[in-house]
Every structure is written in structure tokens, then in C-alpha cells.
PDB file of C-alpha atoms in Angstrom:
ATOM      1  CA  UNK A   1    -165.812-112.719 -40.882  1.00  0.00           C
ATOM      2  CA  UNK A   2    -165.885-112.617 -44.649  1.00  0.00           C
ATOM      3  CA  UNK A   3    -166.710-115.859 -46.467  1.00  0.00           C
ATOM      4  CA  UNK A   4    -166.212-116.597 -50.128  1.00  0.00           C
ATOM      5  CA  UNK A   5    -169.607-117.604 -51.536  1.00  0.00           C
ATOM      6  CA  UNK A   6    -169.177-121.188 -52.734  1.00  0.00           C
ATOM      7  CA  UNK A   7    -172.299-121.047 -54.878  1.00  0.00           C
ATOM      8  CA  UNK A   8    -170.969-118.011 -56.756  1.00  0.00           C
ATOM      9  CA  UNK A   9    -167.512-119.531 -57.047  1.00  0.00           C
ATOM     10  CA  UNK A  10    -168.813-122.756 -58.527  1.00  0.00           C
ATOM     11  CA  UNK A  11    -171.273-121.085 -60.894  1.00  0.00           C
ATOM     12  CA  UNK A  12    -169.835-121.390 -64.417  1.00  0.00           C
ATOM     13  CA  UNK A  13    -169.579-118.284 -66.518  1.00  0.00           C
ATOM     14  CA  UNK A  14    -171.145-118.019 -69.938  1.00  0.00           C
ATOM     15  CA  UNK A  15    -169.371-120.121 -72.559  1.00  0.00           C
ATOM     16  CA  UNK A  16    -167.419-122.137 -69.985  1.00  0.00           C
ATOM     17  CA  UNK A  17    -167.814-125.710 -68.920  1.00  0.00           C
ATOM     18  CA  UNK A  18    -168.642-126.975 -65.434  1.00  0.00           C
ATOM     19  CA  UNK A  19    -166.139-126.235 -62.681  1.00  0.00           C
ATOM     20  CA  UNK A  20    -164.914-129.199 -60.668  1.00  0.00           C
ATOM     21  CA  UNK A  21    -164.723-129.129 -56.876  1.00  0.00           C
ATOM     22  CA  UNK A  22    -160.933-129.286 -57.082  1.00  0.00           C
ATOM     23  CA  UNK A  23    -160.841-125.885 -58.774  1.00  0.00           C
ATOM     24  CA  UNK A  24    -162.935-124.119 -56.114  1.00  0.00           C
ATOM     25  CA  UNK A  25    -161.088-121.731 -53.822  1.00  0.00           C
ATOM     26  CA  UNK A  26    -162.708-121.307 -50.416  1.00  0.00           C
ATOM     27  CA  UNK A  27    -161.336-119.035 -47.695  1.00  0.00           C
ATOM     28  CA  UNK A  28    -162.287-117.059 -44.602  1.00  0.00           C
ATOM     29  CA  UNK A  29    -161.021-113.639 -43.627  1.00  0.00           C
ATOM     30  CA  UNK A  30    -161.369-112.550 -39.999  1.00  0.00           C
ATOM     31  CA  UNK A  31    -160.829-108.827 -39.310  1.00  0.00           C
ATOM     32  CA  UNK A  32    -160.182-109.509 -35.629  1.00  0.00           C
ATOM     33  CA  UNK A  33    -157.422-111.938 -36.562  1.00  0.00           C
ATOM     34  CA  UNK A  34    -155.605-109.181 -38.409  1.00  0.00           C
ATOM     35  CA  UNK A  35    -156.171-106.843 -35.470  1.00  0.00           C
ATOM     36  CA  UNK A  36    -154.622-109.374 -33.087  1.00  0.00           C
ATOM     37  CA  UNK A  37    -151.581-109.786 -35.342  1.00  0.00           C
ATOM     38  CA  UNK A  38    -151.275-105.994 -35.718  1.00  0.00           C
ATOM     39  CA  UNK A  39    -151.317-105.386 -31.964  1.00  0.00           C
ATOM     40  CA  UNK A  40    -148.816-108.218 -31.536  1.00  0.00           C
ATOM     41  CA  UNK A  41    -146.430-106.419 -33.905  1.00  0.00           C
ATOM     42  CA  UNK A  42    -146.972-103.180 -31.957  1.00  0.00           C
ATOM     43  CA  UNK A  43    -146.162-104.854 -28.641  1.00  0.00           C
ATOM     44  CA  UNK A  44    -143.096-106.424 -30.242  1.00  0.00           C
ATOM     45  CA  UNK A  45    -142.017-103.005 -31.551  1.00  0.00           C
ATOM     46  CA  UNK A  46    -142.092-101.531 -28.064  1.00  0.00           C
ATOM     47  CA  UNK A  47    -140.646-104.642 -26.421  1.00  0.00           C
ATOM     48  CA  UNK A  48    -137.675-104.879 -28.775  1.00  0.00           C
ATOM     49  CA  UNK A  49    -137.092-101.138 -28.480  1.00  0.00           C
ATOM     50  CA  UNK A  50    -137.074-101.356 -24.694  1.00  0.00           C
ATOM     51  CA  UNK A  51    -134.603-104.234 -24.583  1.00  0.00           C
ATOM     52  CA  UNK A  52    -132.209-102.747 -27.159  1.00  0.00           C
ATOM     53  CA  UNK A  53    -132.330 -99.248 -25.640  1.00  0.00           C
ATOM     54  CA  UNK A  54    -131.700-100.497 -22.103  1.00  0.00           C
ATOM     55  CA  UNK A  55    -128.723-102.545 -23.262  1.00  0.00           C
ATOM     56  CA  UNK A  56    -127.026-100.053 -25.578  1.00  0.00           C
ATOM     57  CA  UNK A  57    -128.245 -96.636 -24.387  1.00  0.00           C
ATOM     58  CA  UNK A  58    -128.837 -97.090 -20.674  1.00  0.00           C
ATOM     59  CA  UNK A  59    -126.141 -99.631 -19.851  1.00  0.00           C
ATOM     60  CA  UNK A  60    -123.579 -96.933 -19.093  1.00  0.00           C
ATOM     61  CA  UNK A  61    -123.601 -93.496 -17.514  1.00  0.00           C
ATOM     62  CA  UNK A  62    -122.254 -91.667 -20.568  1.00  0.00           C
ATOM     63  CA  UNK A  63    -122.120 -91.822 -24.357  1.00  0.00           C
ATOM     64  CA  UNK A  64    -120.087 -94.771 -25.571  1.00  0.00           C
ATOM     65  CA  UNK A  65    -118.979 -92.888 -28.667  1.00  0.00           C
ATOM     66  CA  UNK A  66    -121.193 -94.999 -30.903  1.00  0.00           C
ATOM     67  CA  UNK A  67    -124.555 -94.880 -29.165  1.00  0.00           C
ATOM     68  CA  UNK A  68    -126.141 -91.956 -27.345  1.00  0.00           C
ATOM     69  CA  UNK A  69    -126.568 -92.305 -23.584  1.00  0.00           C
ATOM     70  CA  UNK A  70    -130.180 -91.874 -22.418  1.00  0.00           C
ATOM     71  CA  UNK A  71    -130.858 -90.702 -18.883  1.00  0.00           C
ATOM     72  CA  UNK A  72    -134.345 -91.866 -17.778  1.00  0.00           C
ATOM     73  CA  UNK A  73    -134.707 -88.841 -15.491  1.00  0.00           C
ATOM     74  CA  UNK A  74    -133.171 -86.209 -17.748  1.00  0.00           C
ATOM     75  CA  UNK A  75    -134.467 -86.284 -21.310  1.00  0.00           C
ATOM     76  CA  UNK A  76    -136.886 -84.271 -23.426  1.00  0.00           C
ATOM     77  CA  UNK A  77    -139.892 -86.526 -22.766  1.00  0.00           C
ATOM     78  CA  UNK A  78    -139.323 -86.647 -19.013  1.00  0.00           C
ATOM     79  CA  UNK A  79    -138.644 -82.939 -18.769  1.00  0.00           C
ATOM     80  CA  UNK A  80    -141.827 -82.124 -20.680  1.00  0.00           C
ATOM     81  CA  UNK A  81    -144.315 -84.637 -19.224  1.00  0.00           C
ATOM     82  CA  UNK A  82    -142.722 -85.390 -15.872  1.00  0.00           C
ATOM     83  CA  UNK A  83    -142.538 -89.078 -16.821  1.00  0.00           C
ATOM     84  CA  UNK A  84    -141.284 -91.262 -19.669  1.00  0.00           C
ATOM     85  CA  UNK A  85    -143.609 -92.789 -22.238  1.00  0.00           C
ATOM     86  CA  UNK A  86    -142.885 -95.710 -24.551  1.00  0.00           C
ATOM     87  CA  UNK A  87    -141.396 -93.416 -27.208  1.00  0.00           C
ATOM     88  CA  UNK A  88    -138.259 -93.213 -25.076  1.00  0.00           C
ATOM     89  CA  UNK A  89    -137.356 -96.739 -26.188  1.00  0.00           C
ATOM     90  CA  UNK A  90    -137.837 -96.256 -29.933  1.00  0.00           C
ATOM     91  CA  UNK A  91    -136.450 -92.757 -30.469  1.00  0.00           C
ATOM     92  CA  UNK A  92    -132.736 -93.495 -30.719  1.00  0.00           C
ATOM     93  CA  UNK A  93    -130.288 -95.789 -32.462  1.00  0.00           C
ATOM     94  CA  UNK A  94    -129.654 -98.689 -32.454  1.00  0.00           C
ATOM     95  CA  UNK A  95    -133.273 -99.505 -31.513  1.00  0.00           C
ATOM     96  CA  UNK A  96    -134.545 -97.586 -34.552  1.00  0.00           C
ATOM     97  CA  UNK A  97    -132.759 -99.994 -36.877  1.00  0.00           C
ATOM     98  CA  UNK A  98    -135.187-102.740 -35.843  1.00  0.00           C
ATOM     99  CA  UNK A  99    -138.289-101.030 -34.455  1.00  0.00           C
ATOM    100  CA  UNK A 100    -139.088 -99.030 -37.583  1.00  0.00           C
ATOM    101  CA  UNK A 101    -139.194-102.267 -39.595  1.00  0.00           C
ATOM    102  CA  UNK A 102    -141.503-103.979 -37.077  1.00  0.00           C
ATOM    103  CA  UNK A 103    -143.682-100.848 -36.960  1.00  0.00           C
ATOM    104  CA  UNK A 104    -144.229-101.112 -40.728  1.00  0.00           C
ATOM    105  CA  UNK A 105    -145.530-104.663 -40.206  1.00  0.00           C
ATOM    106  CA  UNK A 106    -147.880-103.342 -37.515  1.00  0.00           C
ATOM    107  CA  UNK A 107    -149.234-100.621 -39.807  1.00  0.00           C
ATOM    108  CA  UNK A 108    -149.685-103.074 -42.694  1.00  0.00           C
ATOM    109  CA  UNK A 109    -151.697-105.545 -40.599  1.00  0.00           C
ATOM    110  CA  UNK A 110    -153.690-102.761 -38.955  1.00  0.00           C
ATOM    111  CA  UNK A 111    -154.693-101.262 -42.307  1.00  0.00           C
ATOM    112  CA  UNK A 112    -155.692-104.760 -43.493  1.00  0.00           C
ATOM    113  CA  UNK A 113    -157.861-105.081 -40.372  1.00  0.00           C
ATOM    114  CA  UNK A 114    -159.509-101.730 -41.093  1.00  0.00           C
ATOM    115  CA  UNK A 115    -160.229-102.618 -44.737  1.00  0.00           C
ATOM    116  CA  UNK A 116    -161.707-105.988 -43.795  1.00  0.00           C
ATOM    117  CA  UNK A 117    -163.839-104.278 -41.158  1.00  0.00           C
ATOM    118  CA  UNK A 118    -165.082-101.882 -43.821  1.00  0.00           C
ATOM    119  CA  UNK A 119    -166.036-104.841 -46.019  1.00  0.00           C
ATOM    120  CA  UNK A 120    -167.957-106.316 -43.068  1.00  0.00           C
ATOM    121  CA  UNK A 121    -169.833-103.049 -42.562  1.00  0.00           C
ATOM    122  CA  UNK A 122    -170.691-102.994 -46.276  1.00  0.00           C
ATOM    123  CA  UNK A 123    -172.114-106.530 -46.188  1.00  0.00           C
ATOM    124  CA  UNK A 124    -174.152-105.744 -43.075  1.00  0.00           C
ATOM    125  CA  UNK A 125    -175.542-102.604 -44.715  1.00  0.00           C
ATOM    126  CA  UNK A 126    -176.554-104.590 -47.822  1.00  0.00           C
ATOM    127  CA  UNK A 127    -178.274-107.205 -45.648  1.00  0.00           C
ATOM    128  CA  UNK A 128    -180.176-104.552 -43.705  1.00  0.00           C
ATOM    129  CA  UNK A 129    -178.417-105.135 -40.388  1.00  0.00           C
ATOM    130  CA  UNK A 130    -177.227-101.545 -40.191  1.00  0.00           C
ATOM    131  CA  UNK A 131    -178.577 -98.365 -41.740  1.00  0.00           C
ATOM    132  CA  UNK A 132    -176.947 -96.485 -44.592  1.00  0.00           C
ATOM    133  CA  UNK A 133    -176.108 -93.609 -42.245  1.00  0.00           C
ATOM    134  CA  UNK A 134    -174.355 -95.992 -39.843  1.00  0.00           C
ATOM    135  CA  UNK A 135    -172.399 -97.527 -42.719  1.00  0.00           C
ATOM    136  CA  UNK A 136    -171.384 -94.109 -44.036  1.00  0.00           C
ATOM    137  CA  UNK A 137    -170.196 -93.100 -40.570  1.00  0.00           C
ATOM    138  CA  UNK A 138    -168.204 -96.326 -40.249  1.00  0.00           C
ATOM    139  CA  UNK A 139    -166.704 -95.822 -43.701  1.00  0.00           C
ATOM    140  CA  UNK A 140    -165.704 -92.226 -42.946  1.00  0.00           C
ATOM    141  CA  UNK A 141    -164.036 -93.178 -39.664  1.00  0.00           C
ATOM    142  CA  UNK A 142    -162.223 -96.125 -41.259  1.00  0.00           C
ATOM    143  CA  UNK A 143    -160.779 -93.852 -43.951  1.00  0.00           C
ATOM    144  CA  UNK A 144    -159.749 -91.346 -41.270  1.00  0.00           C
ATOM    145  CA  UNK A 145    -158.205 -94.184 -39.237  1.00  0.00           C
ATOM    146  CA  UNK A 146    -156.130 -95.346 -42.201  1.00  0.00           C
ATOM    147  CA  UNK A 147    -154.821 -91.835 -42.787  1.00  0.00           C
ATOM    148  CA  UNK A 148    -153.736 -91.183 -39.213  1.00  0.00           C
ATOM    149  CA  UNK A 149    -152.397 -94.663 -38.406  1.00  0.00           C
ATOM    150  CA  UNK A 150    -150.141 -94.616 -41.473  1.00  0.00           C
ATOM    151  CA  UNK A 151    -148.859 -91.225 -40.334  1.00  0.00           C
ATOM    152  CA  UNK A 152    -147.663 -92.922 -37.143  1.00  0.00           C
ATOM    153  CA  UNK A 153    -144.491 -94.010 -38.970  1.00  0.00           C
ATOM    154  CA  UNK A 154    -143.370 -90.358 -38.833  1.00  0.00           C
ATOM    155  CA  UNK A 155    -142.658 -90.839 -35.128  1.00  0.00           C
ATOM    156  CA  UNK A 156    -139.338 -92.330 -36.237  1.00  0.00           C
ATOM    157  CA  UNK A 157    -138.520 -89.439 -38.567  1.00  0.00           C
ATOM    158  CA  UNK A 158    -138.312 -86.622 -36.017  1.00  0.00           C
ATOM    159  CA  UNK A 159    -136.456 -86.941 -32.715  1.00  0.00           C
ATOM    160  CA  UNK A 160    -138.073 -85.143 -29.744  1.00  0.00           C
ATOM    161  CA  UNK A 161    -134.843 -83.180 -29.233  1.00  0.00           C
ATOM    162  CA  UNK A 162    -135.214 -81.760 -32.762  1.00  0.00           C
ATOM    163  CA  UNK A 163    -138.907 -80.864 -32.840  1.00  0.00           C
ATOM    164  CA  UNK A 164    -141.020 -81.988 -29.895  1.00  0.00           C
ATOM    165  CA  UNK A 165    -144.504 -81.238 -31.349  1.00  0.00           C
ATOM    166  CA  UNK A 166    -143.756 -82.943 -34.680  1.00  0.00           C
ATOM    167  CA  UNK A 167    -142.534 -85.991 -32.780  1.00  0.00           C
ATOM    168  CA  UNK A 168    -145.576 -86.286 -30.514  1.00  0.00           C
ATOM    169  CA  UNK A 169    -148.217 -85.719 -33.222  1.00  0.00           C
ATOM    170  CA  UNK A 170    -147.662 -89.145 -34.906  1.00  0.00           C
ATOM    171  CA  UNK A 171    -147.876 -90.919 -31.544  1.00  0.00           C
ATOM    172  CA  UNK A 172    -151.054 -88.991 -30.757  1.00  0.00           C
ATOM    173  CA  UNK A 173    -152.453 -90.102 -34.126  1.00  0.00           C
ATOM    174  CA  UNK A 174    -151.896 -93.738 -33.147  1.00  0.00           C
ATOM    175  CA  UNK A 175    -153.724 -93.270 -29.842  1.00  0.00           C
ATOM    176  CA  UNK A 176    -156.629 -91.486 -31.560  1.00  0.00           C
ATOM    177  CA  UNK A 177    -156.864 -94.180 -34.241  1.00  0.00           C
ATOM    178  CA  UNK A 178    -157.034 -97.002 -31.695  1.00  0.00           C
ATOM    179  CA  UNK A 179    -159.646 -95.060 -29.712  1.00  0.00           C
ATOM    180  CA  UNK A 180    -161.840 -94.385 -32.765  1.00  0.00           C
ATOM    181  CA  UNK A 181    -161.549 -98.003 -33.846  1.00  0.00           C
ATOM    182  CA  UNK A 182    -162.647 -99.226 -30.418  1.00  0.00           C
ATOM    183  CA  UNK A 183    -165.622 -96.857 -30.292  1.00  0.00           C
ATOM    184  CA  UNK A 184    -166.639 -97.846 -33.830  1.00  0.00           C
ATOM    185  CA  UNK A 185    -166.517-101.533 -32.896  1.00  0.00           C
ATOM    186  CA  UNK A 186    -168.722-100.946 -29.865  1.00  0.00           C
ATOM    187  CA  UNK A 187    -171.309 -98.933 -31.803  1.00  0.00           C
ATOM    188  CA  UNK A 188    -171.327-101.539 -34.578  1.00  0.00           C
ATOM    189  CA  UNK A 189    -171.837-104.404 -32.141  1.00  0.00           C
ATOM    190  CA  UNK A 190    -174.627-102.524 -30.391  1.00  0.00           C
ATOM    191  CA  UNK A 191    -176.367-102.358 -33.771  1.00  0.00           C
ATOM    192  CA  UNK A 192    -175.955-105.973 -34.903  1.00  0.00           C
ATOM    193  CA  UNK A 193    -175.965-108.015 -31.680  1.00  0.00           C
ATOM    194  CA  UNK A 194    -179.153-108.922 -29.834  1.00  0.00           C
ATOM    195  CA  UNK A 195    -178.493-108.327 -26.133  1.00  0.00           C
ATOM    196  CA  UNK A 196    -181.991-109.327 -24.993  1.00  0.00           C
ATOM    197  CA  UNK A 197    -180.803-112.473 -23.230  1.00  0.00           C
ATOM    198  CA  UNK A 198    -177.586-110.921 -21.925  1.00  0.00           C
ATOM    199  CA  UNK A 199    -178.214-107.222 -21.163  1.00  0.00           C
ATOM    200  CA  UNK A 200    -175.142-107.079 -18.920  1.00  0.00           C
ATOM    201  CA  UNK A 201    -172.885-107.458 -21.957  1.00  0.00           C
ATOM    202  CA  UNK A 202    -174.400-104.306 -23.418  1.00  0.00           C
ATOM    203  CA  UNK A 203    -173.580-102.423 -20.221  1.00  0.00           C
ATOM    204  CA  UNK A 204    -170.024-103.773 -20.275  1.00  0.00           C
ATOM    205  CA  UNK A 205    -169.576-102.632 -23.872  1.00  0.00           C
ATOM    206  CA  UNK A 206    -170.619 -99.109 -22.966  1.00  0.00           C
ATOM    207  CA  UNK A 207    -168.292 -99.100 -19.952  1.00  0.00           C
ATOM    208  CA  UNK A 208    -165.454-100.304 -22.179  1.00  0.00           C
ATOM    209  CA  UNK A 209    -166.090 -97.525 -24.712  1.00  0.00           C
ATOM    210  CA  UNK A 210    -166.208 -94.873 -21.983  1.00  0.00           C
ATOM    211  CA  UNK A 211    -163.028 -96.208 -20.382  1.00  0.00           C
ATOM    212  CA  UNK A 212    -161.258 -96.251 -23.732  1.00  0.00           C
ATOM    213  CA  UNK A 213    -162.109 -92.600 -24.349  1.00  0.00           C
ATOM    214  CA  UNK A 214    -160.942 -91.542 -20.877  1.00  0.00           C
ATOM    215  CA  UNK A 215    -157.707 -93.536 -21.158  1.00  0.00           C
ATOM    216  CA  UNK A 216    -156.988 -92.080 -24.599  1.00  0.00           C
ATOM    217  CA  UNK A 217    -157.551 -88.514 -23.407  1.00  0.00           C
ATOM    218  CA  UNK A 218    -155.245 -89.082 -20.424  1.00  0.00           C
ATOM    219  CA  UNK A 219    -152.616 -90.564 -22.731  1.00  0.00           C
ATOM    220  CA  UNK A 220    -152.451 -87.625 -25.113  1.00  0.00           C
ATOM    221  CA  UNK A 221    -152.739 -84.825 -22.541  1.00  0.00           C
TER     222      UNK A 221
END
């Protein structure tokens, strides 16, 4: 959580008069709040895509003339992986008309979460709660996360029927970004939280990180 310092806000600058309490702006910024909103947008993206695709693309056994028919057991994703992933529901029109817009909202909130997290790491480094090397590692991974999560929007640009690798790379970037973010959060919490009274929580954090890595590898392979 980032807090505006009231003492600094109310401290008058040189040549100015005293600042009244009514003119003080106080606010809190919670990185995890932005992360929750971002993941909510992502779930909505997939949910809306699923509903729209099932109604307009899977509601009949052939192309309607306006919308392409999608066969759940005979499409590029299924033929390549042997199963369908969530991309099946956001790859075609009319779902794309809506899902790409919601996906932009997801990316915006997720980048805001990453930037606020970076600010938190910076404050902890200045207060001596984490080392400079830990902060530099966090900063490097946050920058990398921003680059690859913004590239995720390209998943809408290339249909798997046109170029399968260039379609799957953006989705893989999203999975990698979420995985790196989760690992970074665990390592950061292991540095700043005292687990002396609750050592089991430390074990659970490590199990969570390991499970996240395994799940991510399974997802992209």
C-alpha cells in the first residue's frame, strides 16, 4: 500500500502561506486492488468470449453466412494440442468485437498493478527492508512483465488458422507474465514478512510458488 505523506503534503513551500486542512489531498493506493480488478477484467474477457462464441459460432452446424462456424473437435487448436484452450472463444468474430476492448482494460489495470508494486519495492529498499540487489531484480522483472503482458493484445491480431506460432506466442507471454509476477510476490513477501510465529505460512508460500511454476509450464507446453 502506498500512502501519501500528510506531513509532506501539509508542509508549506517557501514563500507560501500555511495550507489549511481542507486543501490537503490524502489517498491510498493498493497494488493488490489493481491486480484484483485486472484479473476480473481477464475473467470477463474469457467469459464474454465464451458466451458470444457459443451463441453465434457454435449454435449451428455450419457457417451462417455472417459468422464462421466453429467445431469444438475440429479446429486448429484442437488438432494441434488435442484439446481446446480458452483462445478458442476469443479468436473469431463477433466475440472479438467485445473481448479485445475488455482485454485492453485488463492490460491497463495489470500494468498499473505492476507499476504500483515497483513503487512499493522502491520504498522498501529505501527503508532497508530489502537489499538493493533484491530491488534491482524486482525492477528488472517488473519491466519485463510490462513488456510481455502488453504484447498479449497481439493474440487478437493473428488468427491461429493464419499463423499458429504467432498466435500462441502472445498467450504464452501472458502465462509467463502471471507466473513471474507470482514468483516475485512470493520472494518479496519472504523478505519482508516475519514468519517466526507462523512458519507454516512460509511453507505454503513456497508450495504456491512451486505449483504456479508447474502449472505455467504445463499450460504453455
